[in-house]
PDB file of C-alpha atoms in Angstrom:
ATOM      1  CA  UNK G  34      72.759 140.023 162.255  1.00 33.00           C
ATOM      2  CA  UNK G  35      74.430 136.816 161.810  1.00 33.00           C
ATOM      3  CA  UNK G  36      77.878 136.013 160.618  1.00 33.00           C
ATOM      4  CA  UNK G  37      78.766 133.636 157.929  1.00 34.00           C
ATOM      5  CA  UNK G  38      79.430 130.900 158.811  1.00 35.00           C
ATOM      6  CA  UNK G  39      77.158 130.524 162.014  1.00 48.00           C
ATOM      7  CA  UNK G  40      73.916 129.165 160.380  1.00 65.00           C
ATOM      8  CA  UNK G  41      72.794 126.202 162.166  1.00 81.00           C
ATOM      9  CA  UNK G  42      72.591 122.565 159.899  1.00 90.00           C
ATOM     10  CA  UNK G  43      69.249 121.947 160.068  1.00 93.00           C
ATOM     11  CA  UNK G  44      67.118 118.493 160.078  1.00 95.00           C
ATOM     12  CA  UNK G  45      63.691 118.660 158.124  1.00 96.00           C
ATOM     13  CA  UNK G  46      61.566 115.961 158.532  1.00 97.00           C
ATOM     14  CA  UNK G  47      57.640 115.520 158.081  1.00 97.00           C
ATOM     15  CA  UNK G  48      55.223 114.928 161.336  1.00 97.00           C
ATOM     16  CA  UNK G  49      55.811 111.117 162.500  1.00 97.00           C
ATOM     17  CA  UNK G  50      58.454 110.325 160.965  1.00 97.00           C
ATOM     18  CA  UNK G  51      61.220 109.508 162.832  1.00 97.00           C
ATOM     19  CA  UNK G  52      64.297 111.744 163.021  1.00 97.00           C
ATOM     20  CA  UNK G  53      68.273 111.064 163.934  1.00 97.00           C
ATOM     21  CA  UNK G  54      70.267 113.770 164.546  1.00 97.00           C
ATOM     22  CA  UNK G  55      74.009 113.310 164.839  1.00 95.00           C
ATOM     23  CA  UNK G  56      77.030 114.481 166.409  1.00 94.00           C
ATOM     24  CA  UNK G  57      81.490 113.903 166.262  1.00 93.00           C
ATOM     25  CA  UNK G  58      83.068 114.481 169.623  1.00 91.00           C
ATOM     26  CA  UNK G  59      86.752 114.618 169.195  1.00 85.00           C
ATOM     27  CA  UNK G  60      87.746 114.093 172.600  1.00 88.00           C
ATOM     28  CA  UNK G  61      88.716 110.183 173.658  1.00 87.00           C
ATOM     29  CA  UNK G  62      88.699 110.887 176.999  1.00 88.00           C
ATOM     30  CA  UNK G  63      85.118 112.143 177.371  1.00 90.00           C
ATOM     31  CA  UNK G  64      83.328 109.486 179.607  1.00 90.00           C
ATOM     32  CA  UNK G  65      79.573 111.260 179.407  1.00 92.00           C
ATOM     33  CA  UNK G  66      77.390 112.945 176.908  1.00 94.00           C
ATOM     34  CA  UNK G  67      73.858 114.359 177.106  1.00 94.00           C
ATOM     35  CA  UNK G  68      71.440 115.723 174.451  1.00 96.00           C
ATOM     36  CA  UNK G  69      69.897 119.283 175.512  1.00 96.00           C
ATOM     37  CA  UNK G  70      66.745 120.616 173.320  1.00 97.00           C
ATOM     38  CA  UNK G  71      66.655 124.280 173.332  1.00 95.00           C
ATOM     39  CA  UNK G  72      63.208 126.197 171.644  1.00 94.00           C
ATOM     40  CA  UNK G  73      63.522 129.677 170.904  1.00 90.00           C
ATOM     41  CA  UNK G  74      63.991 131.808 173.372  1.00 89.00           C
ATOM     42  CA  UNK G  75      64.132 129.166 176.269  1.00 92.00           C
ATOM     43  CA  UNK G  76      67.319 127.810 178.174  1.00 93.00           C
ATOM     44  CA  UNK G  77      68.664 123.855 176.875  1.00 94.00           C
ATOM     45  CA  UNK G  78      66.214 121.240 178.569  1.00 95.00           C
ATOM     46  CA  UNK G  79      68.014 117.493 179.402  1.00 93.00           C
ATOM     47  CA  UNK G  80      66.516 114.839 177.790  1.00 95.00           C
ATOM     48  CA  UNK G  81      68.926 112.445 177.884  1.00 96.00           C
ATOM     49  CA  UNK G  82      71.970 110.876 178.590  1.00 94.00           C
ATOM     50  CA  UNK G  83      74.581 108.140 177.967  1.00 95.00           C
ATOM     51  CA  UNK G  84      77.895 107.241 179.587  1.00 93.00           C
ATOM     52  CA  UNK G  85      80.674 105.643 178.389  1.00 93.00           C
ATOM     53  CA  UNK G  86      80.034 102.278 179.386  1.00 94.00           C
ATOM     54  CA  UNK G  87      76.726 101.990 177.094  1.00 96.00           C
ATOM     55  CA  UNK G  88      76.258 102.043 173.790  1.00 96.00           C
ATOM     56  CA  UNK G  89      72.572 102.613 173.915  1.00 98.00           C
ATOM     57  CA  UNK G  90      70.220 103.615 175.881  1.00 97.00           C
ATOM     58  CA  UNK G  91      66.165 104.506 175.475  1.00 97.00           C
ATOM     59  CA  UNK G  92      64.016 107.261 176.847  1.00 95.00           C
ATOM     60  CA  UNK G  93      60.638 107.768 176.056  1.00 93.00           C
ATOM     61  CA  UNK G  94      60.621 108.100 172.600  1.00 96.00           C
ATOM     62  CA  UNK G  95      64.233 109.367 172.233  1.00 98.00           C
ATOM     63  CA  UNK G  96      67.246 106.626 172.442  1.00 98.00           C
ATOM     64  CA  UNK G  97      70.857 107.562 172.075  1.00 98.00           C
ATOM     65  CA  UNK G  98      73.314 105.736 170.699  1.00 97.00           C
ATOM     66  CA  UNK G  99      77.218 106.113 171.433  1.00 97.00           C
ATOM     67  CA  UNK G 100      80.208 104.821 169.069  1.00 95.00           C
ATOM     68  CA  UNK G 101      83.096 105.291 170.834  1.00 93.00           C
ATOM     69  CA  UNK G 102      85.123 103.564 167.894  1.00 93.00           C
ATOM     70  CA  UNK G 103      84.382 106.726 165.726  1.00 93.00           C
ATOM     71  CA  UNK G 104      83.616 109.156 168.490  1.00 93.00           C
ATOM     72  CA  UNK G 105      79.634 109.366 167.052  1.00 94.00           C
ATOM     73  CA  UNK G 106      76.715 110.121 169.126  1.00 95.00           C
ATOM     74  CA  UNK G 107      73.422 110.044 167.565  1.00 97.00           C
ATOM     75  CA  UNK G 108      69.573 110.938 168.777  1.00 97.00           C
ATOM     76  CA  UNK G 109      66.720 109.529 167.036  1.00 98.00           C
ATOM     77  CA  UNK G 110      63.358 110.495 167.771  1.00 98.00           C
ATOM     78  CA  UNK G 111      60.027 108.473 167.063  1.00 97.00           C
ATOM     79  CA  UNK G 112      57.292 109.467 165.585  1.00 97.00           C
ATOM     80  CA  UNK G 113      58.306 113.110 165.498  1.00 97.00           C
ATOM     81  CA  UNK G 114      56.060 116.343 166.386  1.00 97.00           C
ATOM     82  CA  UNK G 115      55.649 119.748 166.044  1.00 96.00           C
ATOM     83  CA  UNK G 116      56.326 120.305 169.087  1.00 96.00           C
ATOM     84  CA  UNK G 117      59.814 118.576 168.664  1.00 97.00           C
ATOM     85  CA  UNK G 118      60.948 121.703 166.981  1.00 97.00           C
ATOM     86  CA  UNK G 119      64.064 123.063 168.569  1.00 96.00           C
ATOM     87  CA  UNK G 120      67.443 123.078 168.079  1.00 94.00           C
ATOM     88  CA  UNK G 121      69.619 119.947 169.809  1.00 96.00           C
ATOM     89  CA  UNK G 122      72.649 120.329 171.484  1.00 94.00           C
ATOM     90  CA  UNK G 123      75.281 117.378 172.339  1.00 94.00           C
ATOM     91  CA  UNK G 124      77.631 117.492 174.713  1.00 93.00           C
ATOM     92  CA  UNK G 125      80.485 115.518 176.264  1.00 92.00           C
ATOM     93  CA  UNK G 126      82.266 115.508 179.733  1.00 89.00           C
ATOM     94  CA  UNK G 127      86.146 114.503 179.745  1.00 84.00           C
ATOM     95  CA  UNK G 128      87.026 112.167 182.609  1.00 75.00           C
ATOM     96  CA  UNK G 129      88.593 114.000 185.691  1.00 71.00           C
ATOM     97  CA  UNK G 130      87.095 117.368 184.371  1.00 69.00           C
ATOM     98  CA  UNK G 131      85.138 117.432 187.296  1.00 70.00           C
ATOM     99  CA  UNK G 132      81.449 118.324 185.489  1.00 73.00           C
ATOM    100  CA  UNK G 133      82.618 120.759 182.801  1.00 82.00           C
ATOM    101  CA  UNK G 134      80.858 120.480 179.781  1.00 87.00           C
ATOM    102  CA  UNK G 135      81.820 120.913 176.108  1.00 89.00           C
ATOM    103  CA  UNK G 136      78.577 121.784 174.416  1.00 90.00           C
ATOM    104  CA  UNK G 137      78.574 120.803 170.311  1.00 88.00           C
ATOM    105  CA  UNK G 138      77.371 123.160 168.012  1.00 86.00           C
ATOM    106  CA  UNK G 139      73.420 122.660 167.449  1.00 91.00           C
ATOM    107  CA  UNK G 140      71.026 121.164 165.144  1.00 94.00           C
ATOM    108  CA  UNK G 141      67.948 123.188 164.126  1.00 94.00           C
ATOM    109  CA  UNK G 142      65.045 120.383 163.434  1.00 97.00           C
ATOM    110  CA  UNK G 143      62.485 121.421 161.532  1.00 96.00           C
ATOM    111  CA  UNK G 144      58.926 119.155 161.841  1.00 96.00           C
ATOM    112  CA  UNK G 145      56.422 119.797 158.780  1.00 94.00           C
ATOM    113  CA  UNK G 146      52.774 119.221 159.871  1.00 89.00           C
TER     114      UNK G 146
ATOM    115  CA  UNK C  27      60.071 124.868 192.813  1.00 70.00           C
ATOM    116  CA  UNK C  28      61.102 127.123 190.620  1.00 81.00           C
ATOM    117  CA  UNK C  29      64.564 125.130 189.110  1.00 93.00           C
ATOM    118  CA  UNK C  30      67.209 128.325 188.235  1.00 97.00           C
ATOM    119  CA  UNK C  31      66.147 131.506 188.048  1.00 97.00           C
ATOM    120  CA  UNK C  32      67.549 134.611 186.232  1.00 97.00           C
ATOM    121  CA  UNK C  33      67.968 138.521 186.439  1.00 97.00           C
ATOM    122  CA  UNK C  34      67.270 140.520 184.179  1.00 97.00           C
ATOM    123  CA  UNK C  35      65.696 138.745 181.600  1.00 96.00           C
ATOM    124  CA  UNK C  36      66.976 141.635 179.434  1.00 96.00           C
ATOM    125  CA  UNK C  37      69.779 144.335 179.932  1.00 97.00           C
ATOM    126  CA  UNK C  38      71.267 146.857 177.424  1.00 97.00           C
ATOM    127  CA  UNK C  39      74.134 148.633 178.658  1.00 97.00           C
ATOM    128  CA  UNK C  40      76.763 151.395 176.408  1.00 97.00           C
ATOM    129  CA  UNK C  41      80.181 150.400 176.334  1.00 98.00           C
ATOM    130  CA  UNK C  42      81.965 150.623 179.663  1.00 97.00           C
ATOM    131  CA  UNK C  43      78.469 150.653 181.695  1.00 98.00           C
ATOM    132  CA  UNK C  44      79.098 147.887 184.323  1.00 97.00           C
ATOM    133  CA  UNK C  45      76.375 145.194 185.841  1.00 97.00           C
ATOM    134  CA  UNK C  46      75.976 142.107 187.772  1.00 98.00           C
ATOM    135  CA  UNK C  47      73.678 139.052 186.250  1.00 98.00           C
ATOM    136  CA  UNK C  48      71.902 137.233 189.081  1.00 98.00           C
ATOM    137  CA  UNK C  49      71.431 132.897 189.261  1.00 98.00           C
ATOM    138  CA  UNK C  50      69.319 131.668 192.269  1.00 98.00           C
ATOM    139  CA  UNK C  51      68.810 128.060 192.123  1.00 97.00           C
ATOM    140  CA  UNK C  52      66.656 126.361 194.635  1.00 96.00           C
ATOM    141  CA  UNK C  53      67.401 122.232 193.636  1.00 94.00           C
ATOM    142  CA  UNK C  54      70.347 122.391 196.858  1.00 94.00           C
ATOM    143  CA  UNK C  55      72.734 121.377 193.640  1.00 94.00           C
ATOM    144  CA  UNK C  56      76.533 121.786 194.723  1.00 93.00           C
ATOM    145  CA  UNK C  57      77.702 123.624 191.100  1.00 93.00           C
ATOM    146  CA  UNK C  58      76.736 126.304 189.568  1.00 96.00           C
ATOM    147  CA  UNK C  59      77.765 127.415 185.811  1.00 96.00           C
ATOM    148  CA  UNK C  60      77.429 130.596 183.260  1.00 98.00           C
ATOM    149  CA  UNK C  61      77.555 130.162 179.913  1.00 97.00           C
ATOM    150  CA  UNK C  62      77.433 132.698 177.047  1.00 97.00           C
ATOM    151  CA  UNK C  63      75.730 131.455 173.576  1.00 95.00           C
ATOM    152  CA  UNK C  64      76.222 133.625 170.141  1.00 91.00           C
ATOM    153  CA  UNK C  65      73.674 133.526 167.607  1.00 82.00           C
ATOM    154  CA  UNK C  66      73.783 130.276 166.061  1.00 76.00           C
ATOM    155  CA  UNK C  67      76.148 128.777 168.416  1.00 79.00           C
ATOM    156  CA  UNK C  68      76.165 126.173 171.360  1.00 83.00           C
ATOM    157  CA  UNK C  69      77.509 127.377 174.779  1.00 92.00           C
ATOM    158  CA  UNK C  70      80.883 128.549 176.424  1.00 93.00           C
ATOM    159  CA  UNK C  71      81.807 127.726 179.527  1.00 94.00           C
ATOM    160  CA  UNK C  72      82.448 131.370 181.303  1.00 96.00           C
ATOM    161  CA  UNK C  73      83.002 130.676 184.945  1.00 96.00           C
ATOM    162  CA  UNK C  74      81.616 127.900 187.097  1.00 94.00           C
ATOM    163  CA  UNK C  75      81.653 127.137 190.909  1.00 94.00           C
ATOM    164  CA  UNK C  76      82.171 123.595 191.907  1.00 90.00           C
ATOM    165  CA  UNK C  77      80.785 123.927 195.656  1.00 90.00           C
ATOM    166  CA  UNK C  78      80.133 126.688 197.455  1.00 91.00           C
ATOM    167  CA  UNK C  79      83.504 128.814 198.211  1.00 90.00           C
ATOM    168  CA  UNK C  80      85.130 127.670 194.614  1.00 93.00           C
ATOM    169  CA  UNK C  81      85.222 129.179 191.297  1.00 96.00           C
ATOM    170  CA  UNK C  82      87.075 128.349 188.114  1.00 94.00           C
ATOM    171  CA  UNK C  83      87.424 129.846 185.092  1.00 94.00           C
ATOM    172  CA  UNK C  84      86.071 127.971 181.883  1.00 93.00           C
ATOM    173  CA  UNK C  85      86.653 129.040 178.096  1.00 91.00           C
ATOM    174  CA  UNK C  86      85.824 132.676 177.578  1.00 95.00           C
ATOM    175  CA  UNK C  87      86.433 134.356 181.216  1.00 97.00           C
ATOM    176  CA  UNK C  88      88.458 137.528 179.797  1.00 97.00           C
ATOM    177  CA  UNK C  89      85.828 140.354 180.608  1.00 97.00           C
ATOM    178  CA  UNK C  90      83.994 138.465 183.355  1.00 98.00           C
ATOM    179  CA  UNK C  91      84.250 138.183 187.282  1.00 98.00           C
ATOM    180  CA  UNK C  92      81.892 135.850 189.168  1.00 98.00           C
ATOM    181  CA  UNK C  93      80.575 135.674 192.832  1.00 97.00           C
ATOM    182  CA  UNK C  94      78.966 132.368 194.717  1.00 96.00           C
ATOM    183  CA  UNK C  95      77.429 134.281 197.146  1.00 90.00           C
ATOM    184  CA  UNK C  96      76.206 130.999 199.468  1.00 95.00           C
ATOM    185  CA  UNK C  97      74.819 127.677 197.833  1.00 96.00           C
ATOM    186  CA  UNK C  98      72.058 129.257 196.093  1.00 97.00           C
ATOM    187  CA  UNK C  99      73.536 131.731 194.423  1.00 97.00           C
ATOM    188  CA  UNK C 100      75.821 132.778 191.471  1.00 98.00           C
ATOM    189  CA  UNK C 101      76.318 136.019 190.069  1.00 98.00           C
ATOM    190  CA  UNK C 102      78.259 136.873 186.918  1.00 98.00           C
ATOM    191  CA  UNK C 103      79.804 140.862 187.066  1.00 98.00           C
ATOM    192  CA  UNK C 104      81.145 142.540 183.715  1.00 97.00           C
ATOM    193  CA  UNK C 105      83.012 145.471 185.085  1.00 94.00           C
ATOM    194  CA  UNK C 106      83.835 147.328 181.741  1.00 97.00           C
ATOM    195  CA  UNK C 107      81.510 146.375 179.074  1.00 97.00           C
ATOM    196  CA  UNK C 108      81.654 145.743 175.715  1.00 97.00           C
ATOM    197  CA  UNK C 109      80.482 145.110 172.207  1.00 97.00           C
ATOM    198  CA  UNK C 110      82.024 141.817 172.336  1.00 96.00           C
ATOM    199  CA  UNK C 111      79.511 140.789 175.304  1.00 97.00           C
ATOM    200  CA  UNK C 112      76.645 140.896 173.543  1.00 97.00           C
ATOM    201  CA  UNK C 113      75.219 137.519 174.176  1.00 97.00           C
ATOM    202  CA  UNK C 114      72.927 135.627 175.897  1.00 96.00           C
ATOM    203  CA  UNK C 115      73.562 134.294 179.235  1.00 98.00           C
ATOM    204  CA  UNK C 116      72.688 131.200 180.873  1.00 97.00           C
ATOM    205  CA  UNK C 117      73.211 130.068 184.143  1.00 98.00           C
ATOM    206  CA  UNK C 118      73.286 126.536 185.354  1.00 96.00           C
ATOM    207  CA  UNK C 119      73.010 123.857 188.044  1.00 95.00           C
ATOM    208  CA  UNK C 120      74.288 120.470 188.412  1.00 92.00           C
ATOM    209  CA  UNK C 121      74.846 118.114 191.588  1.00 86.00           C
ATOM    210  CA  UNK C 122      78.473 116.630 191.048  1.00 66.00           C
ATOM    211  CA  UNK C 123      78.590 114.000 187.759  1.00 63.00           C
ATOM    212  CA  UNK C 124      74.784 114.376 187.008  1.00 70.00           C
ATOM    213  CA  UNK C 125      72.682 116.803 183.925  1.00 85.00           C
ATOM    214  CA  UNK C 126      73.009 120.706 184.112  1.00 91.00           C
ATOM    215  CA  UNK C 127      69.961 122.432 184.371  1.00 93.00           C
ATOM    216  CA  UNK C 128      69.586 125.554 182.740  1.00 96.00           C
ATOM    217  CA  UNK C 129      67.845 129.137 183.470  1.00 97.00           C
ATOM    218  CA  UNK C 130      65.887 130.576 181.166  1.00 96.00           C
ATOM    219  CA  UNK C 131      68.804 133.346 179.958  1.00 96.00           C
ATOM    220  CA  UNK C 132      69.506 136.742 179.788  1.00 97.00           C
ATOM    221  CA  UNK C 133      69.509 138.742 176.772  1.00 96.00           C
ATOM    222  CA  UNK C 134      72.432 141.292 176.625  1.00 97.00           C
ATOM    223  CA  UNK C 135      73.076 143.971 174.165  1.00 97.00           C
ATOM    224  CA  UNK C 136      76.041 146.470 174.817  1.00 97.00           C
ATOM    225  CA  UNK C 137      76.086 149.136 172.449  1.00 97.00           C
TER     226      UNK C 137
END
């Protein structure tokens, strides 16, 4: 089973509202960052991403926002759906790390009908 | 298109059983990744091969030995397995400075 210690934070939010999930990178030097969904039992899916240069930027009804002053990414999704269930996954790429990634620790959201 | 595919979708093995995970992607990305993810947990970087012919070791590569067999393909080899493996394991694609994309894992229990 699972240890202590590993339980996911989890987001709970009611069918169109809209949701922000949030992340702390601790690395200065990261220059890119990407939000993955992952459903159960499925491998992380993109949806989207941000470099260092922006501090926002909008997808179909997703939009990250980056503050590099604190080292905070955020994801907010509109009008949230059932079927945005999952758990969400940032993570950041250091400059001249080639395209390693540094995957953050997850966020279960939870969408009541 | 199929995006990255995976072998065997599930595996258990006893302690000191060996086996080889397969990755096939067919996007003509440069890199290829594994990761490992414990319950709960985002992903570690095992192994990865930048182009074809390279391979680096990420995180967590104690226990692990990989293979990038041509462009399409990257295979991930525990030799002596054990408990501690027991994970599931992604593979991964990425042309150079863009989004990974992932398989859809492998589900391994060593006993």
């Amino acid at each position: 089973g699972e240890s202590v210690g590993l339980h996911l934070p989890t987001l709970s939010v009611q069918e169109g509202d809209n949701s922000i999930i949030n992340c702390a990178y601790s690395n200065s030097a990261s220059d890119y960052f990407i939000w993955y969904k992952q459903e159960s039992g499925k491998g992380p899916q993109f949806i989207i991403d941000i470099r260092s240069n922006m501090d926002k930027r909008q997808g179909q009804r997703v939009t990250v926002l980056l503050n590099k002053t604190v080292k905070h990414l955020s994801l907010q999704i509109a009008a949230t759906q059932p079927g945005d269930s999952a758990v969400y996954f940032c993570a950041e790429k250091e400059n001249n790390a080639g395209n390693m990634l540094t995957f953050g620790g997850g966020t279960r959201l939870m969408v009541k009908p | 298109n199929a995006g990255v595919t995976q072998t065997p979708k599930f595996q258990v093995l006893k302690t000191g059983q060996s086996m080889t995970l397969q990755c096939a992607q067919d996007m003509n990305h440069n890199s290829m990744y594994w990761y490992r993810q414990d319950p709960g947990m985002g992903l570690r970087l095992i192994y990865y091969s930048a182009s074809e012919g390279t391979t680096d070791k990420g995180e967590v590569p104690n226990g692990y030995n990989v293979s990038r067999l041509n462009k399409r393909e990257f295979s991930l080899r525990l030799e002596s397995a054990a408990p501690s493996q027991t994970s599931v394991y992604f593979c991964a694609s990425s042309d150079f400075l863009d989004e990974q994309y992932f398989g859809p894992g492998t589900r391994l229990t060593v006993t």
